[in-house]
Coordinates of C-alpha atoms in Angstrom, one line a residue:
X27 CA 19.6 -36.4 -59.3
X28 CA 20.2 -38.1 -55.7
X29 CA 22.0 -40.9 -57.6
X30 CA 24.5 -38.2 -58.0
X31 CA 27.0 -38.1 -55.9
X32 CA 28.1 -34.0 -55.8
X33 CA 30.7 -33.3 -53.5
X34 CA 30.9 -29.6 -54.4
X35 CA 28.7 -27.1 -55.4
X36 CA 29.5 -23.0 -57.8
X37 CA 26.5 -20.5 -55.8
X38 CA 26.1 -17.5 -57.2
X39 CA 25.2 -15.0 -54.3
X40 CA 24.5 -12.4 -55.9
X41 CA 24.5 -11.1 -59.7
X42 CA 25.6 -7.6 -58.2
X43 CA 28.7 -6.8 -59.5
X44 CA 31.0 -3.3 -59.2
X45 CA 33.1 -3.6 -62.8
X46 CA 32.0 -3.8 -65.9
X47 CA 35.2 -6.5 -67.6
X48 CA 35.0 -6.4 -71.3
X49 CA 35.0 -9.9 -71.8
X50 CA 32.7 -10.5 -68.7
X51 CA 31.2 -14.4 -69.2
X52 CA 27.7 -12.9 -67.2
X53 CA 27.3 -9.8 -68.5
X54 CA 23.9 -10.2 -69.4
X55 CA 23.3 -11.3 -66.0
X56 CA 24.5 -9.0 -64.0
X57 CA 22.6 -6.2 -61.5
X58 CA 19.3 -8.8 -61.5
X59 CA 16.3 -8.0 -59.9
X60 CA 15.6 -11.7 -59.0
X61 CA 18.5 -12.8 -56.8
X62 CA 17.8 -14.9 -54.2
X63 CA 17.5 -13.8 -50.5
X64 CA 19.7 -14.7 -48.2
X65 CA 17.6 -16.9 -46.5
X66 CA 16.9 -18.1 -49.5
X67 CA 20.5 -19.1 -49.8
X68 CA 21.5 -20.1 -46.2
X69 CA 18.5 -22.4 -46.2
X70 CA 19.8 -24.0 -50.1
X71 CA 22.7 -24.7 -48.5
X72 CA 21.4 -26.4 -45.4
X73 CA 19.0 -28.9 -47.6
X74 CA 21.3 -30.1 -50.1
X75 CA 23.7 -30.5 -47.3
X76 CA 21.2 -32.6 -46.1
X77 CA 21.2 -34.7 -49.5
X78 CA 24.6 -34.3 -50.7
X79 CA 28.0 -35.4 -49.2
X80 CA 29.1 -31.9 -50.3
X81 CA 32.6 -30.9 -48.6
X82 CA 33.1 -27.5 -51.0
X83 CA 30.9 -24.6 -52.0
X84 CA 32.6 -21.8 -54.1
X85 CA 30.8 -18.8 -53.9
X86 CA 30.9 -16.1 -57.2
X87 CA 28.3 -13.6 -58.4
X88 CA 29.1 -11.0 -60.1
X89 CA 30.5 -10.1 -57.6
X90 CA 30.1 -11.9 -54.0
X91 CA 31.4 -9.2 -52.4
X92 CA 28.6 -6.9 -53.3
X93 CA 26.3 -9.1 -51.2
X94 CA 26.0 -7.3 -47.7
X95 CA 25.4 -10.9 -46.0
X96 CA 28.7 -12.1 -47.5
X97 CA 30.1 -13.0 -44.1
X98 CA 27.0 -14.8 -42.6
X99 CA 26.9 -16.9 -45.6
X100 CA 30.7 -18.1 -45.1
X101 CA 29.8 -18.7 -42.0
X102 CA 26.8 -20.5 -42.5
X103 CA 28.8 -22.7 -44.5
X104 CA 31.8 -22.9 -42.3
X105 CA 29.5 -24.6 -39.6
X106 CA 28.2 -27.2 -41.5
X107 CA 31.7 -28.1 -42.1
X108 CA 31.8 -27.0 -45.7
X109 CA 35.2 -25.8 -47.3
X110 CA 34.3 -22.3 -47.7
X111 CA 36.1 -21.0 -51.4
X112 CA 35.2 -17.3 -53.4
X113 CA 36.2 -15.9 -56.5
X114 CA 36.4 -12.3 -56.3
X115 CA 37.6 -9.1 -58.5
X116 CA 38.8 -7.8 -54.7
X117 CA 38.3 -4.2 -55.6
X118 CA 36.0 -4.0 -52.4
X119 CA 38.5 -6.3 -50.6
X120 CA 40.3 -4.3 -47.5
X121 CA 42.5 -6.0 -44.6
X122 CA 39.8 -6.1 -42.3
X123 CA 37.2 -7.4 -44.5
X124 CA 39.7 -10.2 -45.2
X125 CA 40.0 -10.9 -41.4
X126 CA 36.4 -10.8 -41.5
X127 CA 36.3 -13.4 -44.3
X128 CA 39.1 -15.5 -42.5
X129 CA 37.1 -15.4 -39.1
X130 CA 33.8 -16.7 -40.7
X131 CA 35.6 -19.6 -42.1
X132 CA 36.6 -18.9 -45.4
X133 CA 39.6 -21.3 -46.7
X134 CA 40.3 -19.9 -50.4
X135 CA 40.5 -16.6 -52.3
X136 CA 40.9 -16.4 -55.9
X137 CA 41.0 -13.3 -57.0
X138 CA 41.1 -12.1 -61.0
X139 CA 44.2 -10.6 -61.9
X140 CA 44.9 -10.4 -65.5
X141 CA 48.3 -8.3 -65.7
X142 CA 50.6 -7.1 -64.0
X143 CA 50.2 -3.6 -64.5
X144 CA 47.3 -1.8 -65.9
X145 CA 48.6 -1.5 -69.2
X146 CA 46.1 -3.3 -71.8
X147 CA 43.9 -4.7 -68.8
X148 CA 40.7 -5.2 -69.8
X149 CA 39.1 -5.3 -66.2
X150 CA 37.5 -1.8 -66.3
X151 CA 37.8 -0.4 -63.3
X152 CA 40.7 -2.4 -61.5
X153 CA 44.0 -1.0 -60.4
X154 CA 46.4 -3.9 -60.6
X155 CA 48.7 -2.6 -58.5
X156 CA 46.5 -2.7 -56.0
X157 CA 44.8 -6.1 -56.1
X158 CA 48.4 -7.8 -56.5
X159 CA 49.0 -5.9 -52.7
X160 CA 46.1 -7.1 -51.6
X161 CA 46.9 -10.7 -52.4
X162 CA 50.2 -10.6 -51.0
X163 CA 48.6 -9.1 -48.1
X164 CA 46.3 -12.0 -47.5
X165 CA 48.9 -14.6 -48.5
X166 CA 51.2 -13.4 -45.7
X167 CA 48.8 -12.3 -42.8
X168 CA 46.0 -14.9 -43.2
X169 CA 44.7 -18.3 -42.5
X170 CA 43.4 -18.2 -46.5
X171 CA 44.7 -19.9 -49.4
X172 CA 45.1 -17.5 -52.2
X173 CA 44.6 -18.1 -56.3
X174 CA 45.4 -15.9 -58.8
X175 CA 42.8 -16.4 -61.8
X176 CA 43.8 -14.8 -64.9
X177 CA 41.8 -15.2 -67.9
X178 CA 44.4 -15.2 -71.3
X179 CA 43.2 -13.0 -74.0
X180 CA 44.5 -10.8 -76.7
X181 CA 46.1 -7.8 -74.6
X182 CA 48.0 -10.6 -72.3
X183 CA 48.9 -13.8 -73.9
X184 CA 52.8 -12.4 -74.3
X185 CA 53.0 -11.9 -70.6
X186 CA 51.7 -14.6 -69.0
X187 CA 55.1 -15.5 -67.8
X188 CA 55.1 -12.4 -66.2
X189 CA 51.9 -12.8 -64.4
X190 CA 53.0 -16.3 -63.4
X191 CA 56.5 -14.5 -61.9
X192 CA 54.2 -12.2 -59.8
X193 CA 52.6 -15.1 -58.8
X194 CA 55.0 -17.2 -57.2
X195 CA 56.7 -13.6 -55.3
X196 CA 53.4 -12.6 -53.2
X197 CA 53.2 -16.2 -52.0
X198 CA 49.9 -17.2 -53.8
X199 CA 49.4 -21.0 -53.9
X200 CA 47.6 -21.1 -56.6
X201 CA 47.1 -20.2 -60.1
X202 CA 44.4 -20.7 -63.0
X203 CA 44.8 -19.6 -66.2
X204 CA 41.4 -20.0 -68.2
X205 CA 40.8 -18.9 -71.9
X206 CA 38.2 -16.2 -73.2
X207 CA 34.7 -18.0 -73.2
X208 CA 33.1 -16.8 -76.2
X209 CA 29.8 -15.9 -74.5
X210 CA 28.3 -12.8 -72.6
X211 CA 30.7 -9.7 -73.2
X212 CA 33.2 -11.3 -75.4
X213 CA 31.0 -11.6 -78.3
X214 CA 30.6 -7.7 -78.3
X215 CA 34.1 -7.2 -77.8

């Protein structure tokens, strides 16, 4: 493996997660018992810095917000001089825990919005509403690079143009459109 030249890294920090999306990808992984600490993961970071040239780390779960060492992590990162990126369902995402999150060094969001509004969404436990205004917010008053990650399924696929409109009026730099993996919770639904 040190032939490899890795330049960026996907660390799970926790398999904690708040929702419960139909067609979740992990949902046999999720609420473990085995995470790692976060020692565990601020010293995995620091050794294969120490082998790799890596320059990016995007942080998921579940849901890395759930992970009550989520800023010390970013900012573990951050001062290695590591491009500090997370992929989030914001539900748990408020202004100042986004100031937080823009203090410790963290460059990109991208947050999972589906829709535009609730109607068909499949992300149990969302209000769409809500996380759109939250990614305006963060477009327009931070530091961080926003995504808009929207996964095209069934209930959506004749509105994507819609979500893409929403996109590009909060400000978000970003977006990634990814198809259903047939794994996890999509096989049962």
């Amino acid at each position: 493996m040190k032939d490899k030249k890795y330049t960026s890294i996907r660390l799970e920090v926790t398999s904690g997660c708040n929702l419960k999306c139909k067609y979740c990808h992990n949902s046999e992984y999720i609420n473990r018992k085995d995470d790692m600490t976060t020692d565990e993961i601020l010293t995995l970071v620091s050794e294969t810095k120490k082998v790799y040239d890596i320059n990016k780390i995007l942080l998921t779960g579940g849901e890395p917000l759930v992970n009550k060492d989520i800023i010390l992590i970013i900012k573990h990162i951050s001062e290695l001089g590591i491009k500090a990126d997370m992929v989030t369902n914001a539900t748990l995402l408020t202004k100042s825990l986004a100031k937080e999150l823009e203090e410790a060094g963290l460059k990109r969001i991208r947050i999972s919005i589906d829709t535009v509004t609730d109607e068909n969404s499949l992300r149990d436990g969302t209000i769409t509403e809500n996380l759109w205004k939250k990614a305006e917010w963060i477009a327009k008053n931070t530091g961080i690079e926003v995504c808009i990650h929207t996964v095209c399924n069934p209930s959506n696929a004749d509105k994507l143009f819609d979500v893409y409109q929403k996109v590009c009026a909060i400000g978000a730099s970003r977006w990634r459109v990814f198809d259903i993996g047939f794994q996890g919770g999509a096989l049962k639904n």
